[in-house]
Amino acid sequence: MRIIIVGGGSGGTIVANKLVRGLSTDVDRGNIEVVVLDKSAKHEYQPGYLFVALGEEEPEHFVRNERDLLDEKVKFYSGPQGEVVNIIPNENKLKTADGKEWQYDILVLATGSVPDASQIPGLKESAYFFYTMPDAIKLRDAINNFKGGKVVVSVTSLPYKCPVAQYEMLFALHDRFKKENKNAEFIYLFPIDATHQHPMVSKVGESWMNEKGIKIMKSFVIESVDPNNRIIKSKDGRTVNYDLFINIPPHRPSDVIIKSNLGNPWIPTDPYTLKSKQYPNIYVLGDTTDIPNVAKAGSVAEYEAAVVTKNIIADVRKTNNYYKYDGSAFCFIMHSLDKAGYLYMNYSTPPFISMPSKYAKWVKLLYNELYWSMSEKAEI
């Protein structure tokens, strides 16, 4: 039996490590093969991009070799051998960029989401982003060189990866410029009549913005950006000038999901078992699911990875003892450079947001270090 995991990010890595341990006897005997395929040989801790952009850490601090994170019993392929270019679920096979065809018995799709600024005219040429390492470095340099003026932080559309990322950038940068005595006016743009997609989180975020004197413009759906005159235009005709523009761009599934016609655009996924609604031997986790009201966030992928692993083992052993994902999501929200709050919610529990504290910021930094040794190696 061959189990293939497409995507060596947070969720895919945990699933692979948990599977070879949960099915160790069969793996050792050669009855089961666990394979991870990913174009990149590197594993990046994506929440670290924020710290790179803010100048709090160097880029290399958040990068490891994927092979080093995987159990030695997991087979890993990267480059053309690991880049999946087409999935043919009706035939239980996929193709990689080197031309090889892989047959699978069980497939795990952990392909994430892709920021795509090209969807909005002028956005790519005008804004700074922090959803890839190169973009985070560019933003770091722009922040360091900023002399003063209007700072616009915006979200273009829903859904997007890490639904509080714009809060963290907004509040941390506001605090930094204040400490540096830079004359900065902050403006926040959000595409719906709120400051966050969840009403309870929106209320807290808005109160923090009011506390800091940040101007809020709701229902601001960006139509285009004029990079020459530094003007952001909304679909309802409003305009905003900027000196520094930081944006959360539109997100889409990975190329292979689009090419393989597996989603519309996200993959239809059972919100509890995390099986594909179309193909019973395909599991989906992380950003690429279409599960409503569940954040596209690293913590979600980690919670889901535990459920996916147990349910694959149930499939292999034919026990029908399936576990259910409860919708858990946990994240920190930086209130300033020194303080953070945290948020937890699931399907039945509305978001709980703690009061900001230095302790929560310390725990956030601690997890940045524990991620490599405990989370991704599935030691917890």
C-alpha atoms as a printed R data frame, in Angstrom:
    type eleno elety resid chain resno       x      y       z
1   ATOM     1    CA   MET     A     1   0.000  0.000   0.000
2   ATOM     2    CA   ARG     A     2   1.233  3.459  -0.890
3   ATOM     3    CA   ILE     A     3   0.139  6.609   0.969
4   ATOM     4    CA   ILE     A     4   1.189  9.806  -0.812
5   ATOM     5    CA   ILE     A     5   1.173 13.200   0.864
6   ATOM     6    CA   VAL     A     6   1.300 16.146  -1.522
7   ATOM     7    CA   GLY     A     7   2.774 19.125   0.321
8   ATOM     8    CA   GLY     A     8   5.563 19.208   2.873
9   ATOM     9    CA   GLY     A     9   4.267 22.126   4.923
10  ATOM    10    CA   SER     A    10   2.989 22.056   8.498
11  ATOM    11    CA   GLY     A    11   0.113 19.636   7.992
12  ATOM    12    CA   GLY     A    12   1.740 17.287   5.503
13  ATOM    13    CA   THR     A    13   4.905 16.874   7.557
14  ATOM    14    CA   ILE     A    14   2.997 16.024  10.730
15  ATOM    15    CA   VAL     A    15   0.781 13.497   8.932
16  ATOM    16    CA   ALA     A    16   3.819 11.741   7.440
17  ATOM    17    CA   ASN     A    17   5.639 11.501  10.768
18  ATOM    18    CA   LYS     A    18   2.574 10.300  12.656
19  ATOM    19    CA   LEU     A    19   1.721  7.717  10.001
20  ATOM    20    CA   VAL     A    20   5.084  5.953   9.957
21  ATOM    21    CA   ARG     A    21   4.910  5.661  13.730
22  ATOM    22    CA   GLY     A    22   1.253  4.645  13.905
23  ATOM    23    CA   LEU     A    23   1.786  2.055  11.161
24  ATOM    24    CA   SER     A    24   5.383  1.219  12.090
25  ATOM    25    CA   THR     A    25   5.088 -2.573  11.862
26  ATOM    26    CA   ASP     A    26   3.652 -2.469   8.339
27  ATOM    27    CA   VAL     A    27   6.135  0.211   7.282
28  ATOM    28    CA   ASP     A    28   9.069 -1.809   8.629
29  ATOM    29    CA   ARG     A    29   7.868 -4.912   6.797
30  ATOM    30    CA   GLY     A    30   7.516 -2.993   3.533
31  ATOM    31    CA   ASN     A    31   3.743 -3.455   3.397
32  ATOM    32    CA   ILE     A    32   3.086  0.297   3.562
33  ATOM    33    CA   GLU     A    33   5.037  3.103   1.926
34  ATOM    34    CA   VAL     A    34   4.609  6.714   3.107
35  ATOM    35    CA   VAL     A    35   5.747  9.265   0.527
36  ATOM    36    CA   VAL     A    36   5.924 13.078   0.738
37  ATOM    37    CA   LEU     A    37   6.119 15.037  -2.517
38  ATOM    38    CA   ASP     A    38   6.980 18.742  -2.582
39  ATOM    39    CA   LYS     A    39   8.652 21.009  -5.099
40  ATOM    40    CA   SER     A    40  10.806 22.597  -2.403
41  ATOM    41    CA   ALA     A    41  13.444 20.819  -0.331
42  ATOM    42    CA   LYS     A    42  13.106 23.592   2.264
43  ATOM    43    CA   HIS     A    43  10.472 23.944   4.958
44  ATOM    44    CA   GLU     A    44   9.600 27.496   5.972
45  ATOM    45    CA   TYR     A    45   7.773 28.466   9.135
46  ATOM    46    CA   GLN     A    46   5.309 30.855   7.565
47  ATOM    47    CA   PRO     A    47   4.267 32.748  10.735
48  ATOM    48    CA   GLY     A    48   7.910 33.762  10.936
49  ATOM    49    CA   TYR     A    49   7.535 36.031   7.905
50  ATOM    50    CA   LEU     A    50   5.923 38.611  10.184
51  ATOM    51    CA   PHE     A    51   9.009 38.710  12.416
52  ATOM    52    CA   VAL     A    52  11.304 38.996   9.407
53  ATOM    53    CA   ALA     A    53   9.285 41.928   8.039
54  ATOM    54    CA   LEU     A    54   9.368 43.663  11.429
55  ATOM    55    CA   GLY     A    55  13.118 43.141  11.701
56  ATOM    56    CA   GLU     A    56  12.877 40.943  14.791
57  ATOM    57    CA   GLU     A    57  14.506 37.848  13.248
58  ATOM    58    CA   GLU     A    58  16.714 36.936  10.306
59  ATOM    59    CA   PRO     A    59  15.139 34.928   7.443
60  ATOM    60    CA   GLU     A    60  17.280 31.829   7.982
61  ATOM    61    CA   HIS     A    61  15.871 31.475  11.489
62  ATOM    62    CA   PHE     A    62  12.628 30.198   9.991
63  ATOM    63    CA   VAL     A    63  13.971 27.779   7.373
64  ATOM    64    CA   ARG     A    64  14.960 24.104   7.719
65  ATOM    65    CA   ASN     A    65  15.595 21.195   5.389
66  ATOM    66    CA   GLU     A    66  12.358 19.221   5.040
67  ATOM    67    CA   ARG     A    67  14.331 15.962   5.042
68  ATOM    68    CA   ASP     A    68  15.645 16.770   8.522
69  ATOM    69    CA   LEU     A    69  12.111 17.184   9.857
70  ATOM    70    CA   LEU     A    70  10.797 13.917   8.448
71  ATOM    71    CA   ASP     A    71  11.160 10.530  10.086
72  ATOM    72    CA   GLU     A    72  13.802  8.463   8.288
73  ATOM    73    CA   LYS     A    73  11.102  5.963   7.293
74  ATOM    74    CA   VAL     A    74   9.261  8.596   5.235
75  ATOM    75    CA   LYS     A    75  10.287  8.738   1.579
76  ATOM    76    CA   PHE     A    76  10.718 12.332   0.428
77  ATOM    77    CA   TYR     A    77  11.113 13.721  -3.076
78  ATOM    78    CA   SER     A    78  11.660 17.365  -4.028
79  ATOM    79    CA   GLY     A    79  12.484 19.385  -7.133
80  ATOM    80    CA   PRO     A    80  11.038 17.963 -10.384
81  ATOM    81    CA   GLN     A    81  10.655 14.586  -8.629
82  ATOM    82    CA   GLY     A    82   8.463 16.137  -5.966
83  ATOM    83    CA   GLU     A    83   6.568 18.761  -7.948
84  ATOM    84    CA   VAL     A    84   3.100 17.338  -8.599
85  ATOM    85    CA   VAL     A    85   1.732 18.731 -11.858
86  ATOM    86    CA   ASN     A    86  -1.459 16.702 -12.270
87  ATOM    87    CA   ILE     A    87  -3.699 14.522 -10.123
88  ATOM    88    CA   ILE     A    88  -6.039 11.981 -11.745
89  ATOM    89    CA   PRO     A    89  -8.252 10.806  -8.875
90  ATOM    90    CA   ASN     A    90 -10.437  8.480 -10.946
91  ATOM    91    CA   GLU     A    91  -7.336  6.451 -11.708
92  ATOM    92    CA   ASN     A    92  -5.657  6.837  -8.290
93  ATOM    93    CA   LYS     A    93  -2.568  8.334  -9.826
94  ATOM    94    CA   LEU     A    94  -0.629 11.570 -10.130
95  ATOM    95    CA   LYS     A    95   2.194 12.913 -12.249
96  ATOM    96    CA   THR     A    96   5.312 14.791 -11.224
97  ATOM    97    CA   ALA     A    97   7.323 17.325 -13.214
98  ATOM    98    CA   ASP     A    98  10.011 14.750 -14.053
99  ATOM    99    CA   GLY     A    99   7.411 12.796 -16.032
100 ATOM   100    CA   LYS     A   100   6.915  9.990 -13.525
101 ATOM   101    CA   GLU     A   101   3.458  8.556 -12.800
102 ATOM   102    CA   TRP     A   102   2.710  7.568  -9.222
103 ATOM   103    CA   GLN     A   103  -0.063  5.168  -8.198
104 ATOM   104    CA   TYR     A   104  -1.510  5.666  -4.740
105 ATOM   105    CA   ASP     A   105  -3.939  3.873  -2.452
106 ATOM   106    CA   ILE     A   106  -4.531  6.860  -0.177
107 ATOM   107    CA   LEU     A   107  -3.776 10.470  -1.069
108 ATOM   108    CA   VAL     A   108  -3.382 13.390   1.334
109 ATOM   109    CA   LEU     A   109  -3.648 16.881  -0.142
110 ATOM   110    CA   ALA     A   110  -1.843 19.466   1.985
111 ATOM   111    CA   THR     A   111  -1.064 21.875  -0.832
112 ATOM   112    CA   GLY     A   112  -1.838 25.118   0.998
113 ATOM   113    CA   SER     A   113  -2.936 28.382  -0.566
114 ATOM   114    CA   VAL     A   114  -1.148 30.832  -2.842
115 ATOM   115    CA   PRO     A   115  -1.162 34.652  -2.496
116 ATOM   116    CA   ASP     A   116  -1.835 36.143  -5.929
117 ATOM   117    CA   ALA     A   117  -1.516 39.923  -6.193
118 ATOM   118    CA   SER     A   118  -1.849 39.782  -9.996
119 ATOM   119    CA   GLN     A   119  -5.637 39.519  -9.660
120 ATOM   120    CA   ILE     A   120  -5.958 43.265  -8.981
121 ATOM   121    CA   PRO     A   121  -4.562 45.873 -11.432
122 ATOM   122    CA   GLY     A   122  -1.599 47.746  -9.992
123 ATOM   123    CA   LEU     A   123  -1.530 45.864  -6.679
124 ATOM   124    CA   LYS     A   124   1.660 43.905  -7.321
125 ATOM   125    CA   GLU     A   125   3.504 47.069  -8.385
126 ATOM   126    CA   SER     A   126   2.229 49.179  -5.479
127 ATOM   127    CA   ALA     A   127   1.976 47.176  -2.299
128 ATOM   128    CA   TYR     A   128   4.319 45.355   0.036
129 ATOM   129    CA   PHE     A   129   3.395 41.877   1.258
130 ATOM   130    CA   PHE     A   130   4.644 39.418   3.891
131 ATOM   131    CA   TYR     A   131   3.230 36.049   2.801
132 ATOM   132    CA   THR     A   132   6.468 34.774   1.249
133 ATOM   133    CA   MET     A   133  10.032 35.120   2.479
134 ATOM   134    CA   PRO     A   134  11.193 37.361  -0.424
135 ATOM   135    CA   ASP     A   135   8.183 39.631   0.141
136 ATOM   136    CA   ALA     A   136   8.843 39.796   3.881
137 ATOM   137    CA   ILE     A   137  12.425 40.869   3.210
138 ATOM   138    CA   LYS     A   138  11.287 43.595   0.797
139 ATOM   139    CA   LEU     A   139   8.796 44.861   3.362
140 ATOM   140    CA   ARG     A   140  11.474 44.834   6.080
141 ATOM   141    CA   ASP     A   141  13.638 47.106   3.947
142 ATOM   142    CA   ALA     A   142  10.705 49.420   3.166
143 ATOM   143    CA   ILE     A   143   9.853 49.701   6.864
144 ATOM   144    CA   ASN     A   144  13.462 50.481   7.737
145 ATOM   145    CA   ASN     A   145  13.561 53.218   5.082
146 ATOM   146    CA   PHE     A   146  10.172 54.742   5.934
147 ATOM   147    CA   LYS     A   147  10.470 58.425   6.852
148 ATOM   148    CA   GLY     A   148   6.861 59.178   7.694
149 ATOM   149    CA   GLY     A   149   3.421 59.652   6.155
150 ATOM   150    CA   LYS     A   150   0.331 57.519   5.535
151 ATOM   151    CA   VAL     A   151   0.588 53.804   6.243
152 ATOM   152    CA   VAL     A   152  -2.229 51.725   4.768
153 ATOM   153    CA   VAL     A   153  -2.757 48.120   5.878
154 ATOM   154    CA   SER     A   154  -5.437 46.280   3.916
155 ATOM   155    CA   VAL     A   155  -7.068 42.964   3.107
156 ATOM   156    CA   THR     A   156  -8.257 42.509  -0.459
157 ATOM   157    CA   SER     A   157 -10.684 39.591  -0.242
158 ATOM   158    CA   LEU     A   158 -11.808 36.552   1.761
159 ATOM   159    CA   PRO     A   159 -10.601 33.939   2.552
160 ATOM   160    CA   TYR     A   160  -6.902 34.480   3.164
161 ATOM   161    CA   LYS     A   161  -4.160 32.792   5.117
162 ATOM   162    CA   CYS     A   162  -3.943 33.577   8.841
163 ATOM   163    CA   PRO     A   163  -7.030 35.761   9.425
164 ATOM   164    CA   VAL     A   164  -5.370 37.910  12.118
165 ATOM   165    CA   ALA     A   165  -2.090 38.520  10.268
166 ATOM   166    CA   GLN     A   166  -3.155 42.008   9.205
167 ATOM   167    CA   TYR     A   167  -3.978 42.861  12.831
168 ATOM   168    CA   GLU     A   168  -0.540 41.749  13.953
169 ATOM   169    CA   MET     A   169   1.274 43.766  11.294
170 ATOM   170    CA   LEU     A   170  -0.928 46.809  11.915
171 ATOM   171    CA   PHE     A   171  -0.544 46.858  15.696
172 ATOM   172    CA   ALA     A   172   3.137 45.890  15.852
173 ATOM   173    CA   LEU     A   173   4.155 48.413  13.200
174 ATOM   174    CA   HIS     A   174   2.053 51.125  14.843
175 ATOM   175    CA   ASP     A   175   3.922 50.477  18.085
176 ATOM   176    CA   ARG     A   176   7.322 50.408  16.370
177 ATOM   177    CA   PHE     A   177   6.845 53.711  14.557
178 ATOM   178    CA   LYS     A   178   5.547 55.268  17.761
179 ATOM   179    CA   LYS     A   179   8.681 54.151  19.627
180 ATOM   180    CA   GLU     A   180  10.844 55.456  16.780
181 ATOM   181    CA   ASN     A   181   9.008 58.810  16.872
182 ATOM   182    CA   LYS     A   182   8.086 58.520  13.209
183 ATOM   183    CA   ASN     A   183   5.180 60.664  12.075
184 ATOM   184    CA   ALA     A   184   2.863 57.956  10.746
185 ATOM   185    CA   GLU     A   185  -0.884 58.042  10.127
186 ATOM   186    CA   PHE     A   186  -2.367 54.528   9.997
187 ATOM   187    CA   ILE     A   187  -5.396 53.550   7.877
188 ATOM   188    CA   TYR     A   188  -7.000 50.085   7.875
189 ATOM   189    CA   LEU     A   189  -9.032 48.805   4.916
190 ATOM   190    CA   PHE     A   190 -11.233 45.688   5.060
191 ATOM   191    CA   PRO     A   191 -13.468 44.313   2.270
192 ATOM   192    CA   ILE     A   192 -16.620 43.715   4.357
193 ATOM   193    CA   ASP     A   193 -18.517 45.837   6.888
194 ATOM   194    CA   ALA     A   194 -16.222 44.803   9.740
195 ATOM   195    CA   THR     A   195 -12.544 44.652  10.682
196 ATOM   196    CA   HIS     A   196 -12.488 40.828  10.621
197 ATOM   197    CA   GLN     A   197 -14.635 38.128   9.078
198 ATOM   198    CA   HIS     A   198 -15.839 36.880  12.487
199 ATOM   199    CA   PRO     A   199 -18.081 39.441  14.264
200 ATOM   200    CA   MET     A   200 -16.666 38.759  17.738
201 ATOM   201    CA   VAL     A   201 -13.066 39.083  16.581
202 ATOM   202    CA   SER     A   202 -14.006 42.158  14.569
203 ATOM   203    CA   LYS     A   203 -15.349 43.862  17.672
204 ATOM   204    CA   VAL     A   204 -12.124 43.322  19.606
205 ATOM   205    CA   GLY     A   205  -9.939 44.358  16.675
206 ATOM   206    CA   GLU     A   206 -11.945 47.536  16.166
207 ATOM   207    CA   SER     A   207 -11.649 48.448  19.838
208 ATOM   208    CA   TRP     A   208  -7.870 48.054  19.674
209 ATOM   209    CA   MET     A   209  -7.733 50.241  16.561
210 ATOM   210    CA   ASN     A   210  -9.838 52.919  18.211
211 ATOM   211    CA   GLU     A   211  -7.573 52.760  21.241
212 ATOM   212    CA   LYS     A   212  -4.554 53.454  19.016
213 ATOM   213    CA   GLY     A   213  -6.218 56.112  16.835
214 ATOM   214    CA   ILE     A   214  -6.134 54.035  13.660
215 ATOM   215    CA   LYS     A   215  -8.595 55.099  10.951
216 ATOM   216    CA   ILE     A   216 -10.921 52.320   9.785
217 ATOM   217    CA   MET     A   217 -12.502 52.081   6.339
218 ATOM   218    CA   LYS     A   218 -14.920 49.161   6.056
219 ATOM   219    CA   SER     A   219 -16.430 47.536   2.955
220 ATOM   220    CA   PHE     A   220 -13.397 48.766   1.021
221 ATOM   221    CA   VAL     A   221 -13.069 46.344  -1.891
222 ATOM   222    CA   ILE     A   222  -9.979 47.292  -3.876
223 ATOM   223    CA   GLU     A   223 -10.644 47.695  -7.580
224 ATOM   224    CA   SER     A   224  -7.210 48.976  -8.632
225 ATOM   225    CA   VAL     A   225  -4.097 50.753  -7.432
226 ATOM   226    CA   ASP     A   226  -2.251 53.590  -9.143
227 ATOM   227    CA   PRO     A   227   1.436 53.059  -8.289
228 ATOM   228    CA   ASN     A   228   2.584 56.330  -9.859
229 ATOM   229    CA   ASN     A   229   0.267 58.571  -7.844
230 ATOM   230    CA   ARG     A   230   0.011 56.179  -4.867
231 ATOM   231    CA   ILE     A   231  -3.775 55.970  -4.900
232 ATOM   232    CA   ILE     A   232  -5.897 52.973  -3.889
233 ATOM   233    CA   LYS     A   233  -9.356 52.903  -5.482
234 ATOM   234    CA   SER     A   234 -12.334 50.926  -4.197
235 ATOM   235    CA   LYS     A   235 -15.139 49.471  -6.295
236 ATOM   236    CA   ASP     A   236 -17.580 52.003  -4.815
237 ATOM   237    CA   GLY     A   237 -15.415 54.933  -5.923
238 ATOM   238    CA   ARG     A   238 -13.589 55.807  -2.711
239 ATOM   239    CA   THR     A   239  -9.867 56.568  -2.870
240 ATOM   240    CA   VAL     A   240  -7.029 56.471  -0.349
241 ATOM   241    CA   ASN     A   241  -3.551 57.929  -0.724
242 ATOM   242    CA   TYR     A   242  -0.580 56.151   0.815
243 ATOM   243    CA   ASP     A   243   3.121 56.465   1.458
244 ATOM   244    CA   LEU     A   244   3.553 52.863   2.607
245 ATOM   245    CA   PHE     A   245   1.012 50.276   1.468
246 ATOM   246    CA   ILE     A   246   0.972 46.830   3.125
247 ATOM   247    CA   ASN     A   247  -1.506 44.362   1.708
248 ATOM   248    CA   ILE     A   248  -2.947 40.876   2.187
249 ATOM   249    CA   PRO     A   249  -3.416 39.846  -1.460
250 ATOM   250    CA   PRO     A   250  -6.106 37.540  -2.887
251 ATOM   251    CA   HIS     A   251  -5.513 33.848  -2.209
252 ATOM   252    CA   ARG     A   252  -6.120 30.860  -4.448
253 ATOM   253    CA   PRO     A   253  -5.409 27.114  -4.340
254 ATOM   254    CA   SER     A   254  -2.124 25.759  -5.664
255 ATOM   255    CA   ASP     A   255  -1.665 25.296  -9.408
256 ATOM   256    CA   VAL     A   256  -2.067 21.522  -9.304
257 ATOM   257    CA   ILE     A   257  -5.453 21.748  -7.566
258 ATOM   258    CA   ILE     A   258  -6.704 24.156 -10.238
259 ATOM   259    CA   LYS     A   259  -5.232 22.156 -13.123
260 ATOM   260    CA   SER     A   260  -6.673 18.888 -11.785
261 ATOM   261    CA   ASN     A   261 -10.162 20.428 -11.362
262 ATOM   262    CA   LEU     A   262 -10.362 19.277  -7.757
263 ATOM   263    CA   GLY     A   263 -11.888 22.443  -6.300
264 ATOM   264    CA   ASN     A   264 -14.219 25.352  -6.933
265 ATOM   265    CA   PRO     A   265 -11.810 26.867  -6.108
266 ATOM   266    CA   TRP     A   266 -11.195 25.076  -2.774
267 ATOM   267    CA   ILE     A   267 -11.586 21.308  -2.436
268 ATOM   268    CA   PRO     A   268 -14.980 20.083  -1.145
269 ATOM   269    CA   THR     A   269 -14.113 18.481   2.199
270 ATOM   270    CA   ASP     A   270 -16.096 16.739   4.930
271 ATOM   271    CA   PRO     A   271 -15.695 19.130   7.901
272 ATOM   272    CA   TYR     A   272 -15.389 16.267  10.396
273 ATOM   273    CA   THR     A   273 -13.574 13.318   8.782
274 ATOM   274    CA   LEU     A   274 -11.576 15.621   6.450
275 ATOM   275    CA   LYS     A   275 -12.164 13.237   3.565
276 ATOM   276    CA   SER     A   276 -12.797 14.578   0.100
277 ATOM   277    CA   LYS     A   277 -16.524 14.679  -0.566
278 ATOM   278    CA   GLN     A   278 -15.880 13.229  -4.030
279 ATOM   279    CA   TYR     A   279 -13.143 10.655  -3.486
280 ATOM   280    CA   PRO     A   280 -13.199  8.418  -0.368
281 ATOM   281    CA   ASN     A   281  -9.460  7.645  -0.524
282 ATOM   282    CA   ILE     A   282  -8.418 11.315  -0.571
283 ATOM   283    CA   TYR     A   283  -7.946 13.396   2.574
284 ATOM   284    CA   VAL     A   284  -7.661 17.182   2.557
285 ATOM   285    CA   LEU     A   285  -6.264 19.437   5.265
286 ATOM   286    CA   GLY     A   286  -5.064 22.960   5.835
287 ATOM   287    CA   ASP     A   287  -5.671 25.909   3.557
288 ATOM   288    CA   THR     A   288  -6.933 23.955   0.569
289 ATOM   289    CA   THR     A   289 -10.206 22.749   2.148
290 ATOM   290    CA   ASP     A   290 -13.510 24.503   1.508
291 ATOM   291    CA   ILE     A   291 -14.681 24.100   5.134
292 ATOM   292    CA   PRO     A   292 -16.634 27.261   6.026
293 ATOM   293    CA   ASN     A   293 -15.796 29.319   9.106
294 ATOM   294    CA   VAL     A   294 -12.490 27.543   9.632
295 ATOM   295    CA   ALA     A   295  -9.372 29.673   9.387
296 ATOM   296    CA   LYS     A   296  -6.667 29.005   6.845
297 ATOM   297    CA   ALA     A   297  -3.963 28.875   9.491
298 ATOM   298    CA   GLY     A   298  -1.077 26.737  10.647
299 ATOM   299    CA   SER     A   299  -2.754 25.729  13.893
300 ATOM   300    CA   VAL     A   300  -5.769 24.452  11.961
301 ATOM   301    CA   ALA     A   301  -3.511 22.323   9.752
302 ATOM   302    CA   GLU     A   302  -1.885 20.873  12.870
303 ATOM   303    CA   TYR     A   303  -5.205 20.033  14.539
304 ATOM   304    CA   GLU     A   304  -6.467 18.521  11.294
305 ATOM   305    CA   ALA     A   305  -3.265 16.516  10.778
306 ATOM   306    CA   ALA     A   306  -3.927 14.539  13.963
307 ATOM   307    CA   VAL     A   307  -7.438 13.644  12.777
308 ATOM   308    CA   VAL     A   308  -6.320 12.765   9.236
309 ATOM   309    CA   THR     A   309  -3.617 10.452  10.596
310 ATOM   310    CA   LYS     A   310  -6.035  8.567  12.863
311 ATOM   311    CA   ASN     A   311  -8.590  8.197  10.084
312 ATOM   312    CA   ILE     A   312  -6.025  6.897   7.584
313 ATOM   313    CA   ILE     A   313  -4.984  4.299  10.164
314 ATOM   314    CA   ALA     A   314  -8.675  3.396  10.526
315 ATOM   315    CA   ASP     A   315  -8.856  2.956   6.747
316 ATOM   316    CA   VAL     A   316  -5.749  0.786   6.667
317 ATOM   317    CA   ARG     A   317  -6.931 -1.408   9.535
318 ATOM   318    CA   LYS     A   318 -10.555 -1.352   8.323
319 ATOM   319    CA   THR     A   319 -11.865 -0.519  11.810
320 ATOM   320    CA   ASN     A   320 -14.334  2.191  10.706
321 ATOM   321    CA   ASN     A   321 -13.317  3.951  13.934
322 ATOM   322    CA   TYR     A   322 -13.218  7.458  12.499
323 ATOM   323    CA   TYR     A   323 -12.300 10.519  14.499
324 ATOM   324    CA   LYS     A   324 -13.886 13.918  14.015
325 ATOM   325    CA   TYR     A   325 -12.191 17.288  13.671
326 ATOM   326    CA   ASP     A   326 -13.962 19.732  15.999
327 ATOM   327    CA   GLY     A   327 -13.049 22.936  14.179
328 ATOM   328    CA   SER     A   328 -10.300 23.932  16.615
329 ATOM   329    CA   ALA     A   329  -8.221 26.969  15.771
330 ATOM   330    CA   PHE     A   330  -5.703 28.757  17.983
331 ATOM   331    CA   CYS     A   331  -3.613 31.804  17.211
332 ATOM   332    CA   PHE     A   332  -1.808 34.669  18.868
333 ATOM   333    CA   ILE     A   333  -2.642 38.289  18.079
334 ATOM   334    CA   MET     A   334   0.109 40.825  18.636
335 ATOM   335    CA   HIS     A   335  -1.300 43.947  20.281
336 ATOM   336    CA   SER     A   336   2.077 45.700  20.136
337 ATOM   337    CA   LEU     A   337   5.735 44.737  19.819
338 ATOM   338    CA   ASP     A   338   5.748 43.720  23.486
339 ATOM   339    CA   LYS     A   339   2.286 42.286  24.093
340 ATOM   340    CA   ALA     A   340  -0.050 39.768  22.501
341 ATOM   341    CA   GLY     A   341  -3.400 38.163  23.086
342 ATOM   342    CA   TYR     A   342  -4.500 34.727  21.983
343 ATOM   343    CA   LEU     A   343  -7.628 33.405  20.295
344 ATOM   344    CA   TYR     A   344  -9.254 29.977  20.477
345 ATOM   345    CA   MET     A   345 -12.436 28.721  18.838
346 ATOM   346    CA   ASN     A   346 -14.024 25.583  17.401
347 ATOM   347    CA   TYR     A   347 -17.283 24.563  15.734
348 ATOM   348    CA   SER     A   348 -19.298 24.846  18.945
349 ATOM   349    CA   THR     A   349 -17.328 27.510  20.840
350 ATOM   350    CA   PRO     A   350 -17.263 31.150  19.697
351 ATOM   351    CA   PRO     A   351 -13.889 32.894  19.693
352 ATOM   352    CA   PHE     A   352 -12.315 33.608  23.044
353 ATOM   353    CA   ILE     A   353  -9.718 36.388  22.937
354 ATOM   354    CA   SER     A   354  -7.479 37.011  25.926
355 ATOM   355    CA   MET     A   355  -6.371 40.373  27.179
356 ATOM   356    CA   PRO     A   356  -2.957 41.395  25.773
357 ATOM   357    CA   SER     A   357   0.018 40.517  27.933
358 ATOM   358    CA   LYS     A   358   3.790 40.245  27.779
359 ATOM   359    CA   TYR     A   359   3.425 36.604  28.798
360 ATOM   360    CA   ALA     A   360   1.400 35.750  25.680
361 ATOM   361    CA   LYS     A   361   4.006 37.433  23.473
362 ATOM   362    CA   TRP     A   362   6.696 35.375  25.188
363 ATOM   363    CA   VAL     A   363   4.735 32.164  24.575
364 ATOM   364    CA   LYS     A   364   4.307 33.151  20.919
365 ATOM   365    CA   LEU     A   365   8.082 33.522  20.603
366 ATOM   366    CA   LEU     A   366   8.628 30.248  22.448
367 ATOM   367    CA   TYR     A   367   6.388 28.375  20.034
368 ATOM   368    CA   ASN     A   368   8.435 29.744  17.141
369 ATOM   369    CA   GLU     A   369  11.303 27.641  18.526
370 ATOM   370    CA   LEU     A   370   9.299 24.575  19.613
371 ATOM   371    CA   TYR     A   371   7.674 24.312  16.179
372 ATOM   372    CA   TRP     A   372  10.712 22.553  14.720
373 ATOM   373    CA   SER     A   373  11.481 20.071  17.460
374 ATOM   374    CA   MET     A   374   8.026 19.240  18.786
375 ATOM   375    CA   SER     A   375   5.236 20.208  16.408
376 ATOM   376    CA   GLU     A   376   6.617 19.242  12.997
377 ATOM   377    CA   LYS     A   377   8.401 16.150  14.257
378 ATOM   378    CA   ALA     A   378   5.070 15.155  15.820
379 ATOM   379    CA   GLU     A   379   6.528 14.884  19.295
380 ATOM   380    CA   ILE     A   380   3.383 16.411  20.822
